[in-house]
Amino acid sequence: MENIPATLWIAACAHRLRQRWHSVDVFELEDMARTLRRDARLRAMPPEEAADDWLRPLTEASAHALTAPPNLLPPAYLPISP
């Protein structure tokens, strides 16, 4: 949404990234939001939607890993038998 001032778009995007990505430093998330805003496709979206769109591959991969049968998980994720 190019009619939103850049600072507000970046702040809203960083906030959404923080909601989804708790372990990353706030300043790094702001830098990431600035980078996302440079992408014309993402900049045309509302900031929350842009953050969700950018994170989608990560969240889909995480969801897939959690629902994959144990025999399809990498060895590091296999359950430890007693």
Tab-separated table of N, CA, C and O in Angstrom:
chain	number	residue	atom	x	y	z
A	1	MET	N	0.841	-1.154	0.000
A	1	MET	CA	0.000	0.000	0.000
A	1	MET	C	0.898	1.232	0.000
A	1	MET	O	1.376	1.651	1.029
A	2	GLU	N	1.084	1.743	-1.161
A	2	GLU	CA	2.028	2.838	-1.316
A	2	GLU	C	1.511	4.153	-0.765
A	2	GLU	O	2.251	5.111	-0.657
A	3	ASN	N	0.231	4.220	-0.365
A	3	ASN	CA	-0.279	5.457	0.224
A	3	ASN	C	-0.013	5.529	1.721
A	3	ASN	O	-0.233	6.560	2.335
A	4	ILE	N	0.494	4.458	2.326
A	4	ILE	CA	0.896	4.463	3.732
A	4	ILE	C	2.324	5.008	3.799
A	4	ILE	O	3.189	4.555	3.047
A	5	PRO	N	2.585	5.968	4.675
A	5	PRO	CA	3.963	6.466	4.806
A	5	PRO	C	4.936	5.311	5.097
A	5	PRO	O	4.590	4.356	5.802
A	6	ALA	N	6.119	5.417	4.544
A	6	ALA	CA	7.115	4.347	4.651
A	6	ALA	C	7.371	3.950	6.102
A	6	ALA	O	7.442	2.756	6.421
A	7	THR	N	7.498	4.926	6.980
A	7	THR	CA	7.813	4.601	8.377
A	7	THR	C	6.705	3.789	9.032
A	7	THR	O	6.983	2.860	9.791
A	8	LEU	N	5.442	4.109	8.721
A	8	LEU	CA	4.324	3.352	9.292
A	8	LEU	C	4.243	1.955	8.691
A	8	LEU	O	3.964	0.979	9.391
A	9	TRP	N	4.481	1.847	7.391
A	9	TRP	CA	4.446	0.549	6.719
A	9	TRP	C	5.519	-0.356	7.325
A	9	TRP	O	5.258	-1.510	7.661
A	10	ILE	N	6.715	0.178	7.477
A	10	ILE	CA	7.831	-0.600	8.025
A	10	ILE	C	7.541	-1.009	9.464
A	10	ILE	O	7.766	-2.165	9.844
A	11	ALA	N	7.019	-0.091	10.262
A	11	ALA	CA	6.710	-0.412	11.662
A	11	ALA	C	5.645	-1.500	11.750
A	11	ALA	O	5.769	-2.446	12.542
A	12	ALA	N	4.601	-1.400	10.937
A	12	ALA	CA	3.527	-2.401	10.959
A	12	ALA	C	4.026	-3.751	10.457
A	12	ALA	O	3.685	-4.802	11.013
A	13	CYS	N	4.849	-3.729	9.446
A	13	CYS	CA	5.411	-4.973	8.908
A	13	CYS	C	6.325	-5.625	9.941
A	13	CYS	O	6.251	-6.836	10.173
A	14	ALA	N	7.177	-4.833	10.569
A	14	ALA	CA	8.087	-5.367	11.596
A	14	ALA	C	7.293	-5.934	12.768
A	14	ALA	O	7.656	-6.976	13.328
A	15	HIS	N	6.213	-5.274	13.121
A	15	HIS	CA	5.368	-5.765	14.214
A	15	HIS	C	4.775	-7.133	13.859
A	15	HIS	O	4.770	-8.051	14.680
A	16	ARG	N	4.299	-7.277	12.632
A	16	ARG	CA	3.732	-8.560	12.203
A	16	ARG	C	4.813	-9.642	12.157
A	16	ARG	O	4.585	-10.774	12.577
A	17	LEU	N	6.003	-9.280	11.666
A	17	LEU	CA	7.106	-10.239	11.668
A	17	LEU	C	7.407	-10.683	13.093
A	17	LEU	O	7.649	-11.862	13.351
A	18	ARG	N	7.370	-9.755	14.034
A	18	ARG	CA	7.647	-10.068	15.439
A	18	ARG	C	6.598	-11.017	16.016
A	18	ARG	O	6.927	-11.905	16.802
A	19	GLN	N	5.352	-10.847	15.609
A	19	GLN	CA	4.285	-11.730	16.070
A	19	GLN	C	4.515	-13.171	15.607
A	19	GLN	O	4.157	-14.116	16.291
A	20	ARG	N	5.097	-13.313	14.438
A	20	ARG	CA	5.314	-14.636	13.856
A	20	ARG	C	6.696	-15.206	14.126
A	20	ARG	O	6.914	-16.393	14.003
A	21	TRP	N	7.653	-14.334	14.443
A	21	TRP	CA	9.066	-14.717	14.505
A	21	TRP	C	9.657	-14.148	15.789
A	21	TRP	O	10.426	-13.200	15.779
A	22	HIS	N	9.312	-14.740	16.914
A	22	HIS	CA	9.642	-14.214	18.241
A	22	HIS	C	11.133	-14.169	18.554
A	22	HIS	O	11.561	-13.353	19.346
A	23	SER	N	11.900	-15.054	17.970
A	23	SER	CA	13.297	-15.197	18.359
A	23	SER	C	14.242	-14.198	17.699
A	23	SER	O	15.414	-14.146	18.034
A	24	VAL	N	13.739	-13.392	16.779
A	24	VAL	CA	14.604	-12.465	16.047
A	24	VAL	C	14.559	-11.087	16.708
A	24	VAL	O	13.500	-10.624	17.137
A	25	ASP	N	15.712	-10.443	16.796
A	25	ASP	CA	15.844	-9.117	17.388
A	25	ASP	C	14.961	-8.103	16.659
A	25	ASP	O	14.838	-8.128	15.434
A	26	VAL	N	14.362	-7.201	17.420
A	26	VAL	CA	13.438	-6.205	16.872
A	26	VAL	C	14.106	-5.344	15.809
A	26	VAL	O	13.499	-5.045	14.774
A	27	PHE	N	15.362	-4.954	16.026
A	27	PHE	CA	16.061	-4.121	15.055
A	27	PHE	C	16.301	-4.874	13.744
A	27	PHE	O	16.213	-4.298	12.663
A	28	GLU	N	16.570	-6.151	13.842
A	28	GLU	CA	16.727	-6.964	12.633
A	28	GLU	C	15.403	-7.085	11.883
A	28	GLU	O	15.382	-7.087	10.654
A	29	LEU	N	14.307	-7.180	12.627
A	29	LEU	CA	12.999	-7.258	11.988
A	29	LEU	C	12.660	-5.955	11.272
A	29	LEU	O	12.082	-5.972	10.184
A	30	GLU	N	13.049	-4.834	11.862
A	30	GLU	CA	12.839	-3.545	11.194
A	30	GLU	C	13.661	-3.468	9.912
A	30	GLU	O	13.174	-2.984	8.884
A	31	ASP	N	14.903	-3.947	9.968
A	31	ASP	CA	15.726	-3.987	8.750
A	31	ASP	C	15.088	-4.881	7.691
A	31	ASP	O	15.084	-4.549	6.508
A	32	MET	N	14.542	-6.019	8.122
A	32	MET	CA	13.890	-6.916	7.182
A	32	MET	C	12.660	-6.253	6.574
A	32	MET	O	12.414	-6.363	5.374
A	33	ALA	N	11.894	-5.538	7.398
A	33	ALA	CA	10.709	-4.839	6.895
A	33	ALA	C	11.111	-3.788	5.857
A	33	ALA	O	10.434	-3.626	4.832
A	34	ARG	N	12.220	-3.083	6.097
A	34	ARG	CA	12.716	-2.110	5.101
A	34	ARG	C	13.065	-2.813	3.792
A	34	ARG	O	12.761	-2.320	2.707
A	35	THR	N	13.702	-3.958	3.914
A	35	THR	CA	14.062	-4.732	2.718
A	35	THR	C	12.807	-5.187	1.981
A	35	THR	O	12.744	-5.110	0.753
A	36	LEU	N	11.817	-5.656	2.722
A	36	LEU	CA	10.575	-6.100	2.090
A	36	LEU	C	9.888	-4.946	1.369
A	36	LEU	O	9.311	-5.135	0.300
A	37	ARG	N	9.961	-3.757	1.932
A	37	ARG	CA	9.303	-2.606	1.322
A	37	ARG	C	9.948	-2.215	-0.003
A	37	ARG	O	9.316	-1.586	-0.851
A	38	ARG	N	11.169	-2.608	-0.207
A	38	ARG	CA	11.844	-2.307	-1.484
A	38	ARG	C	11.288	-3.147	-2.631
A	38	ARG	O	11.470	-2.800	-3.792
A	39	ASP	N	10.630	-4.245	-2.300
A	39	ASP	CA	10.026	-5.114	-3.307
A	39	ASP	C	8.675	-4.516	-3.706
A	39	ASP	O	7.774	-4.382	-2.874
A	40	ALA	N	8.514	-4.175	-4.971
A	40	ALA	CA	7.297	-3.497	-5.433
A	40	ALA	C	6.044	-4.333	-5.175
A	40	ALA	O	5.000	-3.786	-4.799
A	41	ARG	N	6.124	-5.634	-5.353
A	41	ARG	CA	4.962	-6.501	-5.138
A	41	ARG	C	4.536	-6.477	-3.674
A	41	ARG	O	3.354	-6.329	-3.369
A	42	LEU	N	5.506	-6.595	-2.762
A	42	LEU	CA	5.189	-6.574	-1.337
A	42	LEU	C	4.755	-5.184	-0.875
A	42	LEU	O	3.850	-5.046	-0.056
A	43	ARG	N	5.380	-4.157	-1.422
A	43	ARG	CA	5.048	-2.775	-1.043
A	43	ARG	C	3.603	-2.435	-1.405
A	43	ARG	O	2.947	-1.639	-0.734
A	44	ALA	N	3.078	-3.076	-2.441
A	44	ALA	CA	1.695	-2.827	-2.862
A	44	ALA	C	0.680	-3.464	-1.916
A	44	ALA	O	-0.498	-3.135	-1.952
A	45	MET	N	1.137	-4.371	-1.050
A	45	MET	CA	0.254	-5.054	-0.100
A	45	MET	C	0.194	-4.280	1.208
A	45	MET	O	1.105	-3.521	1.522
A	46	PRO	N	-0.858	-4.519	1.995
A	46	PRO	CA	-0.817	-4.011	3.375
A	46	PRO	C	0.390	-4.642	4.082
A	46	PRO	O	0.776	-5.777	3.768
A	47	PRO	N	1.015	-3.942	5.019
A	47	PRO	CA	2.251	-4.443	5.635
A	47	PRO	C	2.107	-5.804	6.313
A	47	PRO	O	3.010	-6.637	6.221
A	48	GLU	N	0.982	-6.035	6.957
A	48	GLU	CA	0.779	-7.328	7.630
A	48	GLU	C	0.711	-8.456	6.607
A	48	GLU	O	1.277	-9.534	6.807
A	49	GLU	N	0.024	-8.198	5.503
A	49	GLU	CA	-0.093	-9.199	4.448
A	49	GLU	C	1.262	-9.458	3.784
A	49	GLU	O	1.600	-10.597	3.461
A	50	ALA	N	2.045	-8.401	3.601
A	50	ALA	CA	3.384	-8.550	3.021
A	50	ALA	C	4.262	-9.420	3.915
A	50	ALA	O	4.973	-10.306	3.431
A	51	ALA	N	4.203	-9.183	5.220
A	51	ALA	CA	4.988	-9.993	6.160
A	51	ALA	C	4.541	-11.453	6.108
A	51	ALA	O	5.374	-12.358	6.048
A	52	ASP	N	3.233	-11.672	6.113
A	52	ASP	CA	2.710	-13.042	6.051
A	52	ASP	C	3.120	-13.729	4.758
A	52	ASP	O	3.495	-14.898	4.747
A	53	ASP	N	3.052	-12.985	3.651
A	53	ASP	CA	3.421	-13.546	2.354
A	53	ASP	C	4.895	-13.938	2.334
A	53	ASP	O	5.261	-15.012	1.849
A	54	TRP	N	5.743	-13.079	2.890
A	54	TRP	CA	7.177	-13.364	2.921
A	54	TRP	C	7.490	-14.553	3.825
A	54	TRP	O	8.367	-15.363	3.522
A	55	LEU	N	6.768	-14.668	4.928
A	55	LEU	CA	7.003	-15.759	5.876
A	55	LEU	C	6.341	-17.075	5.452
A	55	LEU	O	6.651	-18.116	6.021
A	56	ARG	N	5.431	-17.040	4.495
A	56	ARG	CA	4.662	-18.227	4.118
A	56	ARG	C	5.531	-19.459	3.844
A	56	ARG	O	5.235	-20.531	4.373
A	57	PRO	N	6.602	-19.370	3.070
A	57	PRO	CA	7.417	-20.584	2.859
A	57	PRO	C	7.972	-21.161	4.165
A	57	PRO	O	8.055	-22.368	4.330
A	58	LEU	N	8.330	-20.296	5.101
A	58	LEU	CA	8.859	-20.767	6.381
A	58	LEU	C	7.768	-21.426	7.215
A	58	LEU	O	7.982	-22.474	7.819
A	59	THR	N	6.602	-20.811	7.263
A	59	THR	CA	5.520	-21.362	8.082
A	59	THR	C	4.969	-22.637	7.471
A	59	THR	O	4.603	-23.564	8.192
A	60	GLU	N	4.920	-22.706	6.142
A	60	GLU	CA	4.452	-23.935	5.494
A	60	GLU	C	5.437	-25.077	5.726
A	60	GLU	O	5.037	-26.203	5.970
A	61	ALA	N	6.730	-24.779	5.676
A	61	ALA	CA	7.742	-25.811	5.916
A	61	ALA	C	7.654	-26.309	7.356
A	61	ALA	O	7.758	-27.514	7.615
A	62	SER	N	7.440	-25.402	8.296
A	62	SER	CA	7.311	-25.796	9.700
A	62	SER	C	6.076	-26.650	9.910
A	62	SER	O	6.119	-27.661	10.604
A	63	ALA	N	4.977	-26.262	9.304
A	63	ALA	CA	3.740	-27.022	9.446
A	63	ALA	C	3.896	-28.409	8.829
A	63	ALA	O	3.430	-29.404	9.379
A	64	HIS	N	4.572	-28.484	7.706
A	64	HIS	CA	4.785	-29.776	7.058
A	64	HIS	C	5.657	-30.675	7.926
A	64	HIS	O	5.388	-31.859	8.069
A	65	ALA	N	6.689	-30.111	8.530
A	65	ALA	CA	7.584	-30.910	9.378
A	65	ALA	C	6.835	-31.461	10.585
A	65	ALA	O	7.091	-32.581	11.023
A	66	LEU	N	5.895	-30.687	11.104
A	66	LEU	CA	5.149	-31.135	12.276
A	66	LEU	C	4.127	-32.212	11.937
A	66	LEU	O	3.763	-33.013	12.793
A	67	THR	N	3.655	-32.223	10.691
A	67	THR	CA	2.630	-33.198	10.309
A	67	THR	C	3.199	-34.390	9.553
A	67	THR	O	2.473	-35.321	9.258
A	68	ALA	N	4.476	-34.368	9.239
A	68	ALA	CA	5.084	-35.473	8.501
A	68	ALA	C	5.182	-36.703	9.394
A	68	ALA	O	5.477	-36.586	10.588
A	69	PRO	N	4.938	-37.881	8.833
A	69	PRO	CA	5.107	-39.106	9.623
A	69	PRO	C	6.554	-39.220	10.100
A	69	PRO	O	7.468	-38.761	9.422
A	70	PRO	N	6.796	-39.821	11.261
A	70	PRO	CA	8.157	-39.898	11.816
A	70	PRO	C	9.176	-40.500	10.866
A	70	PRO	O	10.323	-40.100	10.867
A	71	ASN	N	8.768	-41.456	10.032
A	71	ASN	CA	9.745	-42.072	9.133
A	71	ASN	C	10.166	-41.142	8.003
A	71	ASN	O	11.104	-41.441	7.279
A	72	LEU	N	9.493	-40.004	7.835
A	72	LEU	CA	9.875	-39.044	6.807
A	72	LEU	C	10.656	-37.870	7.373
A	72	LEU	O	11.141	-37.037	6.640
A	73	LEU	N	10.766	-37.805	8.669
A	73	LEU	CA	11.512	-36.717	9.299
A	73	LEU	C	13.012	-36.984	9.203
A	73	LEU	O	13.452	-38.132	9.201
A	74	PRO	N	13.811	-35.926	9.127
A	74	PRO	CA	15.273	-36.118	9.144
A	74	PRO	C	15.697	-36.801	10.440
A	74	PRO	O	14.997	-36.705	11.451
A	75	PRO	N	16.824	-37.504	10.458
A	75	PRO	CA	17.262	-38.242	11.639
A	75	PRO	C	17.285	-37.421	12.928
A	75	PRO	O	17.013	-37.933	13.988
A	76	ALA	N	17.618	-36.158	12.851
A	76	ALA	CA	17.683	-35.333	14.058
A	76	ALA	C	16.327	-35.178	14.724
A	76	ALA	O	16.235	-34.860	15.891
A	77	TYR	N	15.258	-35.407	13.972
A	77	TYR	CA	13.907	-35.231	14.504
A	77	TYR	C	13.212	-36.549	14.838
A	77	TYR	O	12.078	-36.545	15.264
A	78	LEU	N	13.881	-37.645	14.612
A	78	LEU	CA	13.255	-38.930	14.936
A	78	LEU	C	13.131	-39.089	16.432
A	78	LEU	O	14.011	-38.676	17.186
A	79	PRO	N	12.024	-39.649	16.890
A	79	PRO	CA	11.864	-39.839	18.327
A	79	PRO	C	12.942	-40.770	18.876
A	79	PRO	O	13.386	-41.701	18.211
A	80	ILE	N	13.355	-40.522	20.085
A	80	ILE	CA	14.353	-41.358	20.743
A	80	ILE	C	13.609	-42.476	21.461
A	80	ILE	O	12.705	-42.235	22.242
A	81	SER	N	13.998	-43.697	21.158
A	81	SER	CA	13.298	-44.811	21.810
A	81	SER	C	13.984	-45.108	23.138
A	81	SER	O	15.181	-44.926	23.293
A	82	PRO	N	13.203	-45.604	24.131
A	82	PRO	CA	13.772	-45.875	25.447
A	82	PRO	C	14.739	-47.035	25.437
A	82	PRO	O	14.810	-47.863	24.662
